[in-house]
Coordinates of C-alpha atoms and ligand atoms in Angstrom, one line a residue:
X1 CA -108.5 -88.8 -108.9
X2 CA -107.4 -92.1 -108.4
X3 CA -109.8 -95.3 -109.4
X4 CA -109.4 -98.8 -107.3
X5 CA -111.0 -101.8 -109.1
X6 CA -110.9 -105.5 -107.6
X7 CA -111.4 -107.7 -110.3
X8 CA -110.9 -110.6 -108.5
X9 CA -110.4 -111.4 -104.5
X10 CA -112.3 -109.4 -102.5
X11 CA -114.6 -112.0 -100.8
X12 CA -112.7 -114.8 -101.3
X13 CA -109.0 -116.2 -99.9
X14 CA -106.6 -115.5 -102.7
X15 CA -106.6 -114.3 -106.5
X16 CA -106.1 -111.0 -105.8
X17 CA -106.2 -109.2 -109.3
X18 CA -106.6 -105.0 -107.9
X19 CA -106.2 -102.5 -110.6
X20 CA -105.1 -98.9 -109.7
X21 CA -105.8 -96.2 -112.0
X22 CA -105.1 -92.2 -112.4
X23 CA -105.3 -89.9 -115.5
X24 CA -105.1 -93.6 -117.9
X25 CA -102.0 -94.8 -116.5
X26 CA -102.4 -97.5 -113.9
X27 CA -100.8 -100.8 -112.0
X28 CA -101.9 -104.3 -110.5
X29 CA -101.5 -105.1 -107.2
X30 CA -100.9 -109.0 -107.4
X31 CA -102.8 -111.0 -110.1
X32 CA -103.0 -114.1 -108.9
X33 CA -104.8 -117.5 -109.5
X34 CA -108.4 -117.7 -107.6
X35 CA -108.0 -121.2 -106.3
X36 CA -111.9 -121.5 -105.3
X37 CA -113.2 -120.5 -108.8
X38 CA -110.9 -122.7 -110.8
X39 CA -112.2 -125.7 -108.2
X40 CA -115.6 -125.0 -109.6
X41 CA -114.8 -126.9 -112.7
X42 CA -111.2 -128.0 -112.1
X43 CA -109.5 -130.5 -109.6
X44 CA -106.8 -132.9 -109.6
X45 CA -106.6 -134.6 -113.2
X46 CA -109.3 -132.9 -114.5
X47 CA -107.5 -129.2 -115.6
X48 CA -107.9 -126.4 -118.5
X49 CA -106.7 -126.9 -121.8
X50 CA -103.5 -125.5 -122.2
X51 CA -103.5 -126.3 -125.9
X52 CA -106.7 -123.6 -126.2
X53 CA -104.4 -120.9 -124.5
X54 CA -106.5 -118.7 -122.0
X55 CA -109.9 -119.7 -124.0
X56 CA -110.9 -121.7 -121.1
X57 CA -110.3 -119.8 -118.5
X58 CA -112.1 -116.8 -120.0
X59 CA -114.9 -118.9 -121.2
X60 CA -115.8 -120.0 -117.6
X61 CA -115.1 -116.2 -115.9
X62 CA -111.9 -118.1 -113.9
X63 CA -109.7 -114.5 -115.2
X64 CA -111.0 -111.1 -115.6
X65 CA -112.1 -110.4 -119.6
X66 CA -109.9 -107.9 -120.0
X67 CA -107.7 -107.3 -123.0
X68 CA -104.2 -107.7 -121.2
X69 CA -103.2 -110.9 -122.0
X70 CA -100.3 -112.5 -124.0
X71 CA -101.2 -112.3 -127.7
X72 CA -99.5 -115.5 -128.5
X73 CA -102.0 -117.4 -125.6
X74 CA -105.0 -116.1 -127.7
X75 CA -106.4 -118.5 -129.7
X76 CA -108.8 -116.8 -133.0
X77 CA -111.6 -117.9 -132.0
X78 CA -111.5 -115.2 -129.0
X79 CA -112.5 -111.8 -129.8
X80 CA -110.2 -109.8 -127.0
X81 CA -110.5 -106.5 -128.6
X82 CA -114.8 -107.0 -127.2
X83 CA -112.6 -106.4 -123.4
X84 CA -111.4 -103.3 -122.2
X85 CA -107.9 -103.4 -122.3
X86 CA -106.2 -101.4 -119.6
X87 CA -102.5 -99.4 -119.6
X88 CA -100.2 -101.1 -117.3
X89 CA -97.5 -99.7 -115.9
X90 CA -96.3 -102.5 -113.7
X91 CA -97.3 -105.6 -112.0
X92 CA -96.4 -105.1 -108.1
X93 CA -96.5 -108.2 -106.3
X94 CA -96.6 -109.0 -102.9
X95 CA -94.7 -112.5 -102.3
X96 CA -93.6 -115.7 -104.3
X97 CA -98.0 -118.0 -103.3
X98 CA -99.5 -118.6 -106.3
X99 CA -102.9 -117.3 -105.0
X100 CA -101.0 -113.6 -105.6
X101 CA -98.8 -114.8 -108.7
X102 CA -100.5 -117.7 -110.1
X103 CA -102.3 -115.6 -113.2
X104 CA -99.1 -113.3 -114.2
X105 CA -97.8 -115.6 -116.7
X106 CA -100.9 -114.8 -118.3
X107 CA -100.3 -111.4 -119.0
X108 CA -98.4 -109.2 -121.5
X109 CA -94.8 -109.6 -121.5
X110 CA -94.6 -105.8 -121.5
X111 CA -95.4 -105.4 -117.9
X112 CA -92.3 -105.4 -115.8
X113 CA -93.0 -107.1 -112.2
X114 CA -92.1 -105.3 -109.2
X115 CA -91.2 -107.6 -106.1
X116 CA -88.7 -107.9 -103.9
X117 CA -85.2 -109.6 -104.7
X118 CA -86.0 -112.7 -102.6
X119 CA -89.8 -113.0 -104.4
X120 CA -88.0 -112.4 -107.8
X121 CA -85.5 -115.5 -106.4
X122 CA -88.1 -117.6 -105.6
X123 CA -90.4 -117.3 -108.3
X124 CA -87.6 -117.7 -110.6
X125 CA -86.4 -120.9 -108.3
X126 CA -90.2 -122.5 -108.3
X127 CA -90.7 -122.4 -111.8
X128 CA -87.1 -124.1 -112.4
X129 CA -88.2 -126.7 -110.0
X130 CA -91.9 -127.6 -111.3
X131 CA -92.9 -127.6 -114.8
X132 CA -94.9 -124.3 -114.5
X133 CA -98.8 -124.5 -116.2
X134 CA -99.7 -121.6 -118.4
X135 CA -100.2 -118.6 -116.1
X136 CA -97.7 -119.5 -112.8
X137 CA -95.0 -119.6 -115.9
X138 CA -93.9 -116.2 -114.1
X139 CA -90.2 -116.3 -114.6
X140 CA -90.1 -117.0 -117.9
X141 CA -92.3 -118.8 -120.8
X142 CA -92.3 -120.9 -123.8
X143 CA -93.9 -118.6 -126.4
X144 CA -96.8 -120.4 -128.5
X145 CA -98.0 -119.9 -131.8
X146 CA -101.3 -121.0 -133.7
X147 CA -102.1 -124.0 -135.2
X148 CA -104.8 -125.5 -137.8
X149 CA -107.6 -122.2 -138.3
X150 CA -105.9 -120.5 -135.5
X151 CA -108.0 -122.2 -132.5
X152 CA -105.0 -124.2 -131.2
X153 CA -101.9 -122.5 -129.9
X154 CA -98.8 -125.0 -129.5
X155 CA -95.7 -124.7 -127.4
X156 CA -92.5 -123.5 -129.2
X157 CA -90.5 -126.4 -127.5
X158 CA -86.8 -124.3 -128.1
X159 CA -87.7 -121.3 -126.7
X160 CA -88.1 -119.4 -123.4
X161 CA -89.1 -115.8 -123.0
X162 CA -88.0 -114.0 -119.5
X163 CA -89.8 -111.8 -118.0
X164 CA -88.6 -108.1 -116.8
X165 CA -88.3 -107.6 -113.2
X166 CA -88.0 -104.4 -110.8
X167 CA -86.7 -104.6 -107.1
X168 CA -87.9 -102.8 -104.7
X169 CA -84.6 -103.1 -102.8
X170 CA -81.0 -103.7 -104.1
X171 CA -80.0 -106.5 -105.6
X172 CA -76.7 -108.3 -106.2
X173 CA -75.3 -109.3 -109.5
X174 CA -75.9 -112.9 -108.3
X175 CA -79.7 -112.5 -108.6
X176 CA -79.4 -111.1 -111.9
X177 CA -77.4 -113.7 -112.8
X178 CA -79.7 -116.4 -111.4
X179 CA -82.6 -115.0 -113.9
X180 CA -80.1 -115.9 -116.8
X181 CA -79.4 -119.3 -116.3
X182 CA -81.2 -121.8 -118.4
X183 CA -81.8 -124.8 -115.9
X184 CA -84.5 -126.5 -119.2
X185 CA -82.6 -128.9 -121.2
X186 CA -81.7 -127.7 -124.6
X187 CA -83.7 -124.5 -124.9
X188 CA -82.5 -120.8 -125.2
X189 CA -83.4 -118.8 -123.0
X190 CA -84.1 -115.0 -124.0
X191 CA -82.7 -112.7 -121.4
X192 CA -85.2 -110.0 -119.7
X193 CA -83.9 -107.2 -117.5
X194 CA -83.7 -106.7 -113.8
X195 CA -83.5 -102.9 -112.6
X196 CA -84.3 -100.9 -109.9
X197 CA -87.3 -99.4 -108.9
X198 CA -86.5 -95.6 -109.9
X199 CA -86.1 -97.0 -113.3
X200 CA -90.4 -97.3 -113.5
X201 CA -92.0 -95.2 -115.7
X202 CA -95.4 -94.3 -113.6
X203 CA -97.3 -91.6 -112.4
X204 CA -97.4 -93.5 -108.9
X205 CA -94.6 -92.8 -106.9
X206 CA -94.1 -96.9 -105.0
X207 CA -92.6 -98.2 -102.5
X208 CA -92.2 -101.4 -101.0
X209 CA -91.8 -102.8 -97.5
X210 CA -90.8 -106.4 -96.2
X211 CA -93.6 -107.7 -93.9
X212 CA -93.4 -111.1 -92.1
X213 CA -95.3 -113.9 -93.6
X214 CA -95.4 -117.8 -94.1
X215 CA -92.8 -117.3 -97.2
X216 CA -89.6 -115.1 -97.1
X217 CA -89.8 -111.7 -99.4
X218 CA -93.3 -110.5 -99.2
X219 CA -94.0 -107.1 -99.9
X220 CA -96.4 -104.6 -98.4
X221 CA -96.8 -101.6 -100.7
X222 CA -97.0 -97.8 -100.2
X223 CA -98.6 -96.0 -103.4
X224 CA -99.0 -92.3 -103.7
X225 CA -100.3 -90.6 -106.4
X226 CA -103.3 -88.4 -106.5
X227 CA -104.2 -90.5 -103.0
X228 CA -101.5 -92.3 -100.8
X229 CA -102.8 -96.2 -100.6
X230 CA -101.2 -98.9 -98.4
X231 CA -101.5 -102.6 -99.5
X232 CA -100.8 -105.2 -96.9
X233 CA -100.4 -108.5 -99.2
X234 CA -100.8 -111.4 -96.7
X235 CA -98.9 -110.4 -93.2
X236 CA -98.3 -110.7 -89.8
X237 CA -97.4 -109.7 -86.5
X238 CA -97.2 -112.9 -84.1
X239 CA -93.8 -114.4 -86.2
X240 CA -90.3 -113.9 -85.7
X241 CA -90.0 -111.0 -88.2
X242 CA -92.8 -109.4 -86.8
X243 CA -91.2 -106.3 -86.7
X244 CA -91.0 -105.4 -89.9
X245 CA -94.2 -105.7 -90.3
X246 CA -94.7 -103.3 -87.8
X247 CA -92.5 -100.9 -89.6
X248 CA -94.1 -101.0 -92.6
X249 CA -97.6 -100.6 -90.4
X250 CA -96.0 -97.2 -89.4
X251 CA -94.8 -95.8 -92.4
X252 CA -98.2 -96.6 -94.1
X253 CA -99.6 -94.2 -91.5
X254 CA -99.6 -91.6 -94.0
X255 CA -102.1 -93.9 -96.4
X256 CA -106.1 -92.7 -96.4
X257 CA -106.8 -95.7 -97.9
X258 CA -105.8 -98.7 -96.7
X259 CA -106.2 -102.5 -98.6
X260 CA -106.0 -105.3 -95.7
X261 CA -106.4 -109.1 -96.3
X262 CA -108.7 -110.5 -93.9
X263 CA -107.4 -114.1 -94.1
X264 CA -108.5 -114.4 -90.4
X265 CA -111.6 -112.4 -90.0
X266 CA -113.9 -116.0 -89.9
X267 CA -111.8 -117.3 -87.4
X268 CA -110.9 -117.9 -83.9
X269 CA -108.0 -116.1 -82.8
X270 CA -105.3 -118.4 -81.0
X271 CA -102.2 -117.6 -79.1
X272 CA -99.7 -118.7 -81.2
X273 CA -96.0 -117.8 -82.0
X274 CA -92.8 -118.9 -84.1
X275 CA -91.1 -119.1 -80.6
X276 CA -94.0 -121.3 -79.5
X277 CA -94.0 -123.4 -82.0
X278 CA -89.8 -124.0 -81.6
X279 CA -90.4 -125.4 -78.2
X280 CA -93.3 -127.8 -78.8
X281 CA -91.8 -129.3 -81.8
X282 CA -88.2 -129.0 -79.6
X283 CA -90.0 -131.5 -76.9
X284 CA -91.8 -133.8 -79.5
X285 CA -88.4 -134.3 -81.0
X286 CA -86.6 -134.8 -77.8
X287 CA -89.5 -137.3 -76.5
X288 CA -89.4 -139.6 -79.8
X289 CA -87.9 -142.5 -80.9
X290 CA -86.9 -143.5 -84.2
X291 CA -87.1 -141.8 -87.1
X292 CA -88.8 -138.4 -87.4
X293 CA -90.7 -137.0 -90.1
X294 CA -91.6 -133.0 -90.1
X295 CA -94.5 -131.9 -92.4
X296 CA -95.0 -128.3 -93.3
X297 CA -95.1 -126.6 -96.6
X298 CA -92.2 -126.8 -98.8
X299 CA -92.0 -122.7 -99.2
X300 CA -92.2 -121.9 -95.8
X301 CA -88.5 -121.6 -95.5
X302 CA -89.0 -119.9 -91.6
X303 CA -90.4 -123.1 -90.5
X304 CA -87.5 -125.4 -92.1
X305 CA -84.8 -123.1 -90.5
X306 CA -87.5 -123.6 -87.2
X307 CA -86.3 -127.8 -87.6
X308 CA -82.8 -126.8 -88.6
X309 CA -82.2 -125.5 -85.2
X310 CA -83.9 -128.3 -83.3
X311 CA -82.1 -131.3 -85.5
X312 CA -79.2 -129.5 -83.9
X313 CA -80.0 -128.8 -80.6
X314 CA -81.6 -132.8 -80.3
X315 CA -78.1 -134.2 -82.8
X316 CA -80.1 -135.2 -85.2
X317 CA -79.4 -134.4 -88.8
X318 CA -82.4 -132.5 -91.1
X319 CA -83.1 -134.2 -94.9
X320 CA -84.4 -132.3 -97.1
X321 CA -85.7 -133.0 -100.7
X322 CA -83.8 -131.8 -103.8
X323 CA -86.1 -129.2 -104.6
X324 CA -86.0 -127.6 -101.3
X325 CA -82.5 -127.3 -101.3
X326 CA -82.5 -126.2 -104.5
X327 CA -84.4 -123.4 -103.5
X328 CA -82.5 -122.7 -100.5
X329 CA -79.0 -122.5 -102.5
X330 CA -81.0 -119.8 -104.7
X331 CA -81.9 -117.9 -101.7
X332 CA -78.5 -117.1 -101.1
X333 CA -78.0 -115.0 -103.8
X334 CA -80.1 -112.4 -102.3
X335 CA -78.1 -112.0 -99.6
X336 CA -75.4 -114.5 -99.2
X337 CA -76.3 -116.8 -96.3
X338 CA -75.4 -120.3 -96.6
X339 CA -78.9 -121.9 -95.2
X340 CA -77.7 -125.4 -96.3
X341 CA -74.4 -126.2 -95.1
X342 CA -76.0 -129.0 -92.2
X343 CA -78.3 -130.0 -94.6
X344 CA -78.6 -133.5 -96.3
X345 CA -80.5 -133.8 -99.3
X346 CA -82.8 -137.3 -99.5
X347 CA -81.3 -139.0 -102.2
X348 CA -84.9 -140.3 -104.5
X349 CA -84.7 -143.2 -106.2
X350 CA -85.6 -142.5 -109.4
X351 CA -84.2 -142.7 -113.2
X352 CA -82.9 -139.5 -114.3
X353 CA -82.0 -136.6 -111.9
X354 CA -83.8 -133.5 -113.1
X355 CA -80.8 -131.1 -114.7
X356 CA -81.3 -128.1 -112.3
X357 CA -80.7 -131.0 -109.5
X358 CA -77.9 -132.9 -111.7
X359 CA -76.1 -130.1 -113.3
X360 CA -77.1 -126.4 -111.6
X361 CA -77.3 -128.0 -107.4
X362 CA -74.3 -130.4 -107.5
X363 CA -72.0 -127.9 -109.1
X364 CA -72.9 -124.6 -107.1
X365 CA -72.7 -126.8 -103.8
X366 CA -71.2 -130.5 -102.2
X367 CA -74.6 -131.7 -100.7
X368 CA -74.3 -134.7 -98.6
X369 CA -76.4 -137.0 -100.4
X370 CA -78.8 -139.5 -97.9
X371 CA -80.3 -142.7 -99.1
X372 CA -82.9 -144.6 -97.8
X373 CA -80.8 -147.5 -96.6
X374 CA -78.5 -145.1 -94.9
X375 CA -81.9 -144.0 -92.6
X376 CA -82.7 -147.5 -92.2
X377 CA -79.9 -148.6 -90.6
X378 CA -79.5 -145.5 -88.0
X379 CA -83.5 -143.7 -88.1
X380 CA -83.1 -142.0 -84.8
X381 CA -80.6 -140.2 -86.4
X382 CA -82.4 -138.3 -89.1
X383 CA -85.4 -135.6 -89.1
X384 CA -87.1 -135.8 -92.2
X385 CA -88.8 -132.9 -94.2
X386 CA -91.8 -135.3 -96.0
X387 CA -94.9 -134.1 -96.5
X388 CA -97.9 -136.2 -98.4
X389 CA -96.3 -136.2 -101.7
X390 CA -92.8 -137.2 -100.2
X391 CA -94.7 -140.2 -98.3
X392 CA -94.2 -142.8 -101.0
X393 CA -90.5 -142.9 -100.2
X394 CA -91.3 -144.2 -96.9
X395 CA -92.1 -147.6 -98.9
X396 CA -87.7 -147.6 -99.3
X397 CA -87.0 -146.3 -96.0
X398 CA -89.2 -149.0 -94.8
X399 CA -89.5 -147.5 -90.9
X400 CA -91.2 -149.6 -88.2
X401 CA -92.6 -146.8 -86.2
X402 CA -91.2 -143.0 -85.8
X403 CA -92.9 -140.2 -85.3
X404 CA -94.3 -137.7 -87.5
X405 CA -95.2 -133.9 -86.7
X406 CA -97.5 -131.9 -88.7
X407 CA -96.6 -128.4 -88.5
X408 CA -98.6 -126.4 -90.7
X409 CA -102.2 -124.9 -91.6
X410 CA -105.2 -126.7 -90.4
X411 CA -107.9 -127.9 -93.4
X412 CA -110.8 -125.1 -93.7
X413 CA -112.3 -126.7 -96.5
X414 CA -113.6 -130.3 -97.0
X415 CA -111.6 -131.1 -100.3
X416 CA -108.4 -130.6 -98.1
X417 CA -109.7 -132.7 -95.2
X418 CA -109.7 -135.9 -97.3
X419 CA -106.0 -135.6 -97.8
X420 CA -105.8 -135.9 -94.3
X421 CA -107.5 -139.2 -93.8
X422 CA -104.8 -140.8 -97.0
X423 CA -102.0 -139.0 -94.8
X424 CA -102.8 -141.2 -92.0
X425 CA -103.2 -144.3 -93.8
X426 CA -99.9 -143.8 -95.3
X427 CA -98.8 -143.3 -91.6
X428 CA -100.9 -146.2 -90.1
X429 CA -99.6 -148.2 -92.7
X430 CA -95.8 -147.6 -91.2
X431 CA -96.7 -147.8 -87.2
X432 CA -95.9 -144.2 -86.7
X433 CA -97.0 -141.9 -83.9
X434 CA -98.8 -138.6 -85.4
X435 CA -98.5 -135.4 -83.7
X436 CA -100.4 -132.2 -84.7
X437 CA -103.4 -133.8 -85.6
X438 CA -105.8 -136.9 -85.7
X439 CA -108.5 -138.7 -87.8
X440 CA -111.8 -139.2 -85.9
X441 CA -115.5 -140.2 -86.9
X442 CA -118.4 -137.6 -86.9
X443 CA -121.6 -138.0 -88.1
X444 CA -120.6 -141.3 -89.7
X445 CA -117.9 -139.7 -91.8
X446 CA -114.1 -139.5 -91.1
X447 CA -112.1 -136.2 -90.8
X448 CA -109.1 -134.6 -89.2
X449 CA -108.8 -132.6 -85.9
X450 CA -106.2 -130.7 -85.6
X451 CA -103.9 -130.1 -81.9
X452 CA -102.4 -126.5 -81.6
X453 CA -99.1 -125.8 -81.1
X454 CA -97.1 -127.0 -83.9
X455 CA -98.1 -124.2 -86.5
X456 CA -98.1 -120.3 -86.1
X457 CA -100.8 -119.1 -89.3
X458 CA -98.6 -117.0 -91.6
X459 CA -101.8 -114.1 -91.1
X460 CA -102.1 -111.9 -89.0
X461 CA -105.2 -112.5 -86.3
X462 CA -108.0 -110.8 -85.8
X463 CA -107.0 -108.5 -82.9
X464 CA -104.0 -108.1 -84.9
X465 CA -106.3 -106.6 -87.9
X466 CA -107.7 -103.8 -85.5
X467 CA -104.2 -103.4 -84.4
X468 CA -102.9 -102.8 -87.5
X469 CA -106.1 -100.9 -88.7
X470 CA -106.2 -98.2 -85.5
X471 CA -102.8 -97.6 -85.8
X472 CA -102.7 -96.8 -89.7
X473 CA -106.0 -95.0 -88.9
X474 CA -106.9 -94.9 -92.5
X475 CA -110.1 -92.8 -94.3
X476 CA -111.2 -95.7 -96.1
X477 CA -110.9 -99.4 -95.3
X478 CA -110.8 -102.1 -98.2
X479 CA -110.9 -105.5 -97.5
X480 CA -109.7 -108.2 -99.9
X481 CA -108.4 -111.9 -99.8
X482 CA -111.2 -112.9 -96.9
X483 CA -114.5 -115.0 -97.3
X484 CA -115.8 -112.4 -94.2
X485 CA -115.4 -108.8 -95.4
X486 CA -118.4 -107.8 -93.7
X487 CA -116.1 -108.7 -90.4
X488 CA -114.5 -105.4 -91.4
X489 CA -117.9 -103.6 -91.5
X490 CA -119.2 -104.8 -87.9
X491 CA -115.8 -103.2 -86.9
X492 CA -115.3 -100.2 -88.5
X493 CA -117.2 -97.7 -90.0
X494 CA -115.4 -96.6 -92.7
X495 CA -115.3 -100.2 -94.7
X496 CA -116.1 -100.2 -98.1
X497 CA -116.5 -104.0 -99.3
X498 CA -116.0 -104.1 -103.4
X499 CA -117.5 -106.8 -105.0
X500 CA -115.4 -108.7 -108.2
X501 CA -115.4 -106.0 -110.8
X502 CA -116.8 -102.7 -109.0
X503 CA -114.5 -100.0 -108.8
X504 CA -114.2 -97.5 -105.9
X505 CA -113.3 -94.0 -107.0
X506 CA -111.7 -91.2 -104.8
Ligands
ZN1 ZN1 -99.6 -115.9 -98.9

């Protein structure tokens, strides 16, 4: 008999946290952060006290009370042992968004994490890059330990803990080797292990797939045990790797129950495709003068190597930021391909160069530095990967005019719109032409519209859902990571929606 409980996700857009069990042994399927809950009492400057370890989060219900988290992140004045705790046998995780991985730092260290080599790279590569918050600290950790009566836990500043890992597919020595390096100034870093996926102890038999999505690696499981489950993760069909996607769709055939995210369920389907949106951004590039700015999200690595071909194909050359190269020159120790060898990295001006940019980037590869004076002088030679938060260097570049293309997800929520409207005043404020969308007035009140074309959603559509769904053919449908699961239900008749905490047993 196997159990399925969704502690968190299942009617809203990310924070998947689904617990598998069978005869006491059991797994996650992602355990990530839940993005709408902690904007109930969190935004911007305004955040959880990290000093309290997980007391605030538990406190306002933003992670499941469950006694499965770090010991050194509980603070004494939180009873744990009042929560079930659960047996873990592994983590599996879908890609490298923190809406899947955001929580996982949270949890025992004992859990080994099973993803694919590129989301073990990546997650490893984003937490060198940022200064990972308590719970996205994935990689690796600083452990803490209690302070005054025990209410306060405090950083050990020397020390970082890594995490165990299991690939689903092979990996190099080079990925194993990335784990170990230390890229945090003065600290040691305690080694965890990397193995191979016949080296989990489980009574699930797991295997994972690659499926196409907006970040390279994610995973789409196959779980037998007592019952044969499928779990998508977030996927698609309309992108270039489509097709694997459709592989994995096939082999999870033999599945009767079948977990789907239902990013798209709410929404309009569009015709939309990678190749699509290579050709309209192609023409907006060939049509424009001066310089060019390309905004899309920093992980979606597709949609950079989308630019990297039209720089090319128009003679421009593509700038990048540090970070992104950084993670670029990590991706190839999954499988070797030099993504960066056109690339120019935009040169910041600021005080001290981070050491995983000063010490780890300039010795593994020669990037060809670009400063702002140098895309001054010559602006209609350069595309530039900017988005919001790179925008401030525009006040060094000092353009008159350019254009800039936005090229990635439309806002669905009115906190992200307002971002928008500062976007274009940083834009207005430089004379450039925007592409991909505009700010107009309704009802009094400013917000963006958005022009289609330049973006192809990393989900999959709605007529790709039933797609996907007839052809696995499943007994039993579960829908998670969608605000419209009873889309599912006005579909199909064999839906069954789980609210946060209810289990489904078969
Ligand atoms: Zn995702």
């Amino acid at each position: 008999m196997t159990s399925i409980t969704i502690y968190d996700g299942s009617n809203t857009i990310g924070g998947n946290k689904i617990y598998l069990e069978e005869s006491g042994e059991g797994i996650f399927l992602d355990f990530g952060m839940n993005f709408k809950k902690y904007e109930h009492y969190f935004k911007d400057f305004l955040t959880w006290r990290t000093s309290r370890g997980i007391y605030d989060l538990i406190s306002l219900n933003l992670i499941p009370k469950l006694n499965i988290y770090r010991p050194d992140i509980i603070p004494s004045d939180l009873n744990m042992a009042s929560f079930p705790s659960l047996n873990v046998n592994a983590i599996l995780l879908s890609h490298a968004h923190l809406d899947h991985f955001g929580n996982i730092g949270l949890l025992k260290k004992e859990f080994p994490i099973v993803a694919s080599p590129t989301t073990i790279i990546l997650l490893k590569g984003i937490l060198d890059i940022s200064r990972g918050k308590l719970g996205s600290d994935v990689a690796y950790f600083s452990p803490r330990f209690t302070k005054r009566d025990g209410r306060i836990v405090k950083t050990d500043k020397n020390k970082l803990i890594s995490r165990n890992f299991i690939s689903v597919d092979n990996f190099s020595e080079s990925v194993a080797e990335f784990l170990s390096i230390c890229v945090k100034r003065n600290k040691q870093l305690e080694k965890g292990t990397i193995q191979n996926l016949d080296k989990l102890t489980s009574c699930f038999e797991i295997k994972g797939y690659d499926v196409d999505h907006s970040i390279f690696g994610a995973t789409g499981y196959l779980i037998s045990g007592d019952t044969t489950l499928a779990y998508t993760g977030d996927f698609r069909l309309h992108g270039k790797k489509g097709e694997m996607s459709k592989t994995f769709i096939n082999k999870a055939k033999e599945a009767s129950i079948l977990i789907i995210e239902g990013t798209r369920a709410a929404r309009e389907d569009i015709n939309e495709s990678e190749e699509t949106v290579y050709e309209n951004c192609l023409e907006a590039v060939e049509e424009s003068k001066g310089l060019m700015i390309a905004d899309f999200t920093s992980r979606n690595l597709e949609r950079l190597e989308t630019f990297q071909s039209i720089a090319k194909k128009t003679g421009r050359n593509l700038i990048i930021t540090a970070k992104e190269a950084y993670l670029l020159n990590a991706l190839k120790k999954v499988d070797g391909m030099d993504r960066a060898s056109d690339i120019f990295v935009y040169d910041e001006l600021k005080t001290t160069k981070p050491y995983w940019e000063s010490r780890v980037l300039s010795e593994e590869i020669d990037f060809n530095y670009v400063d702002s004076l140098d895309i001054s002088k010559t602006p209609d030679n350069y595309i530039v990967c900017f988005s919001l938060f790179d925008l401030k260097n525009l006040l060094d570049v000092k353009p008159v005019g350019g254009t800039y293309l936005y090229s990635s997800s439309e806002a669905f929520e009115e906190e992200s719109e307002f971002d928008f409207i500062r976007l274009n005043n940083w834009l207005s404020n430089f004379g450039f032409n925007i592409l991909g969308f505009e700010v107009i007035e309704e009802d009094g009140k400013l917000k963006p519209q958005f022009t289609r074309g330049y973006h192809a959603s990393g989900h999959a559509s709605k007529s790709d859902l039933i797609k996907t769904i007839e052809t696995i053919d499943p007994d039993i449908i579960i829908p998670v990571h969608t605000d419209n699961p009873s889309w599912f239900n006005e579909n199909f008749d064999n839906v069954m929606v789980l609210k946060d905490g209810e289990t489904f047993t078969k």
